[in-house]
Short mmCIF file of C-alpha atoms in Angstrom, two decimals:
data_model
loop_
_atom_site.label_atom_id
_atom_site.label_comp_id
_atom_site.label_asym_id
_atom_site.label_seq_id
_atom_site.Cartn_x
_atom_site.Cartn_y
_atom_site.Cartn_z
CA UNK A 1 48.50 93.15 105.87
CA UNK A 2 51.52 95.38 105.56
CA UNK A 3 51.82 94.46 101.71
CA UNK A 4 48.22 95.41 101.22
CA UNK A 5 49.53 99.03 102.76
CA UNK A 6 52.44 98.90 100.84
CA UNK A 7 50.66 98.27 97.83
CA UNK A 8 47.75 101.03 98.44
CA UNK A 9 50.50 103.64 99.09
CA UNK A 10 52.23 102.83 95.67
CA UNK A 11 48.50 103.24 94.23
CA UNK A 12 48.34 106.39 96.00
CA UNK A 13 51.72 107.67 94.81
CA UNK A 14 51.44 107.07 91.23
CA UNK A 15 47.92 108.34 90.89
CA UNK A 16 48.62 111.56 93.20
CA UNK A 17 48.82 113.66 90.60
CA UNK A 18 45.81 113.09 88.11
CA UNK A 19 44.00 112.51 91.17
CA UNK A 20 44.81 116.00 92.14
CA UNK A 21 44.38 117.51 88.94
CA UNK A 22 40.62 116.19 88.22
CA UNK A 23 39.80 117.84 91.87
CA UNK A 24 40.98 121.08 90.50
CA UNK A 25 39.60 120.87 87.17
CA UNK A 26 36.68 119.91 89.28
CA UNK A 27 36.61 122.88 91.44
CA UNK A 28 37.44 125.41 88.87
CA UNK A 29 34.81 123.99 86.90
CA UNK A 30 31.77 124.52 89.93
CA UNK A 31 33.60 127.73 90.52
CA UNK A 32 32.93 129.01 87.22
CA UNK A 33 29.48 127.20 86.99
CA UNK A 34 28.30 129.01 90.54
CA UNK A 35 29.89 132.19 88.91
CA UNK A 36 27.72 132.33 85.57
CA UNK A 37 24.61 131.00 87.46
CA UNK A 38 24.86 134.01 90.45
CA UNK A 39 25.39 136.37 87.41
CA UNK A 40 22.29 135.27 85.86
CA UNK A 41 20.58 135.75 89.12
CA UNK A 42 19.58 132.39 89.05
CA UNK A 43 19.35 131.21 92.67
CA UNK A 44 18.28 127.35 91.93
CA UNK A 45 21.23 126.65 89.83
CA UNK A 46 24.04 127.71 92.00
CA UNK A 47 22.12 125.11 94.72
CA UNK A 48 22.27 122.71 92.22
CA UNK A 49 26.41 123.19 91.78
CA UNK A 50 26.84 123.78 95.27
CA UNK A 51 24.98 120.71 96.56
CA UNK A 52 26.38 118.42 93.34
CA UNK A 53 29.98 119.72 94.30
CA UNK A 54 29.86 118.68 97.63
CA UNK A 55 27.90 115.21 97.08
CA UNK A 56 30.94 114.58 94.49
CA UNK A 57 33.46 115.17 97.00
CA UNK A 58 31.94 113.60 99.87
CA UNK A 59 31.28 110.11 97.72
CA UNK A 60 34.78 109.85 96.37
CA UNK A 61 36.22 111.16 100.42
CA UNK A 62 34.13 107.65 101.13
CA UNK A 63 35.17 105.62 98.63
CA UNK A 64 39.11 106.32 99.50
CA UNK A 65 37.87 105.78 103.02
CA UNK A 66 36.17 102.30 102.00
CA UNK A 67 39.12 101.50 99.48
CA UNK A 68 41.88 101.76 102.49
CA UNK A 69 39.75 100.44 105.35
CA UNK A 70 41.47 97.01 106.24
CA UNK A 71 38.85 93.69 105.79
CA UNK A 72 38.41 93.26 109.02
CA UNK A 73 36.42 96.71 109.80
CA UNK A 74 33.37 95.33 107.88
CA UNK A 75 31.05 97.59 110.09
CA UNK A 76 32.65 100.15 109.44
CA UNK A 77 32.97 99.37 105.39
CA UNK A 78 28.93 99.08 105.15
CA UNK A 79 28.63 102.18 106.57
CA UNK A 80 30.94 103.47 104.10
CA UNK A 81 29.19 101.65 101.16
CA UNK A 82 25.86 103.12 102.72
CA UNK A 83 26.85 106.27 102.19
CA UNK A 84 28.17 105.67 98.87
CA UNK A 85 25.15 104.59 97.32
CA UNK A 86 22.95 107.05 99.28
CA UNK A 87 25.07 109.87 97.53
CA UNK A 88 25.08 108.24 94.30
CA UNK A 89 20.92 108.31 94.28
CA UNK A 90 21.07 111.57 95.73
CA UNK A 91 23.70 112.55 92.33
CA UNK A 92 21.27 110.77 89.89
CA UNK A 93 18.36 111.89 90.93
CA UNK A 94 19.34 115.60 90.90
CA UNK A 95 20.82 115.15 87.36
CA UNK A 96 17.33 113.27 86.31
CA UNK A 97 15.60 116.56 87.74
CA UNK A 98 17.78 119.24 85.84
CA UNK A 99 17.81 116.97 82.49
CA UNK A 100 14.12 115.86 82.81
CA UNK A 101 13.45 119.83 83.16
CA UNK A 102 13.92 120.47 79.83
CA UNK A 103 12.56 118.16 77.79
CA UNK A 104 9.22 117.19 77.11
CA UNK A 105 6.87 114.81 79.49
CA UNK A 106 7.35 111.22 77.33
CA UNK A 107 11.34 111.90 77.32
CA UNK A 108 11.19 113.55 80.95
CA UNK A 109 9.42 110.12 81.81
CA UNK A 110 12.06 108.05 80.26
CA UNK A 111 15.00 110.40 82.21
CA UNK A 112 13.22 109.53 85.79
CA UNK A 113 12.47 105.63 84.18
CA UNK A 114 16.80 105.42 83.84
CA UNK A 115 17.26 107.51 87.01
CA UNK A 116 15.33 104.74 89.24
CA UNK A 117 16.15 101.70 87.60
CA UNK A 118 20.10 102.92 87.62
CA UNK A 119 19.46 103.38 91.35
CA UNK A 120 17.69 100.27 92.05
CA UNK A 121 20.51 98.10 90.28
CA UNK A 122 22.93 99.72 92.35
CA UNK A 123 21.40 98.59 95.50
CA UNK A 124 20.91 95.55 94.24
CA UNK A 125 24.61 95.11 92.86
CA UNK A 126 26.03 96.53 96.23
CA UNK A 127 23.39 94.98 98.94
CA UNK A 128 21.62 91.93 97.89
CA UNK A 129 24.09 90.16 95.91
CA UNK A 130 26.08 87.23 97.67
CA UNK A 131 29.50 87.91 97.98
CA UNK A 132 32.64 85.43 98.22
#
C-alpha cells in the first residue's frame, strides 16, 4: 500500500508541471473564447465555454480522485467512474450539438450517429465488461 503512494506521488511530481501548464493553457484559452463570444454578443456561446470549462475540470478533478482512491474504496471508485462517464456524455453531446449546427442534416445525422455510439461504447467499456 505505501509503495502504491509512493509511486503515485513520484507520478504526481514529475508530471506537476505539464499538468499545470495544460490547465492554464486551458483557462486562458476559455478566457479568451468567453471574451470574443461576450463581444459578439453572443449569449449561447459563452454557455457553451462556460459549461464545457467546468465539465473539463470537474471530469479530470474525478479522475485524479478515482486514480488515487486506494482498491479497497470500490464504492466510492463507481461513484467516481459514474461521474466520469456522465460528464464525458454530457462533453460529447454538447460538442455533437455545436458541430452538428453547422453542417447540413445527412452530416449533422452522422455527428449525433458518432456522438451516441461513442457514448454507448463507453458505458459498455466502463460498466458491463467483466473485470479481473
Amino acid at each position: 500500500m505505501e509503495d502504491q503512494r509512493q509511486r503515485v506521488a513520484g507520478v504526481d511530481d514529475a508530471g506537476g508541471g505539464l499538468g499545470g501548464a495544460g490547465a492554464v493553457l486551458l483557462t486562458a484559452t476559455c478566457a479568451a473564447a468567453t471574451y470574443r463570444a461576450a463581444a459578439a454578443g453572443d449569449v449561447a456561446s459563452v454557455a457553451f465555454v462556460i459549461v464545457s470549462y467546468g465539465a473539463l475540470l470537474l471530469m479530470l478533478r474525478f479522475l485524479r480522485a478515482y486514480e488515487v482512491a486506494p482498491p479497497e474504496a470500490a464504492v466510492r471508485r463507481e461513484g467516481l467512474r459514474r461521474r466520469v462517464w456522465a460528464l464525458c456524455t454530457l462533453l460529447t453531446a454538447m460538442f455533437a450539438w455545436k458541430v452538428a449546427g453547422v453542417m447540413t442534416w445527412p452530416v449533422a445525422l452522422g455527428v449525433w450517429a458518432a456522438a451516441a455510439v461513442t457514448s454507448a461504447a463507453g458505458f459498455v467499456l466502463m460498466f458491463r465488461q467483466r473485470r479481473p
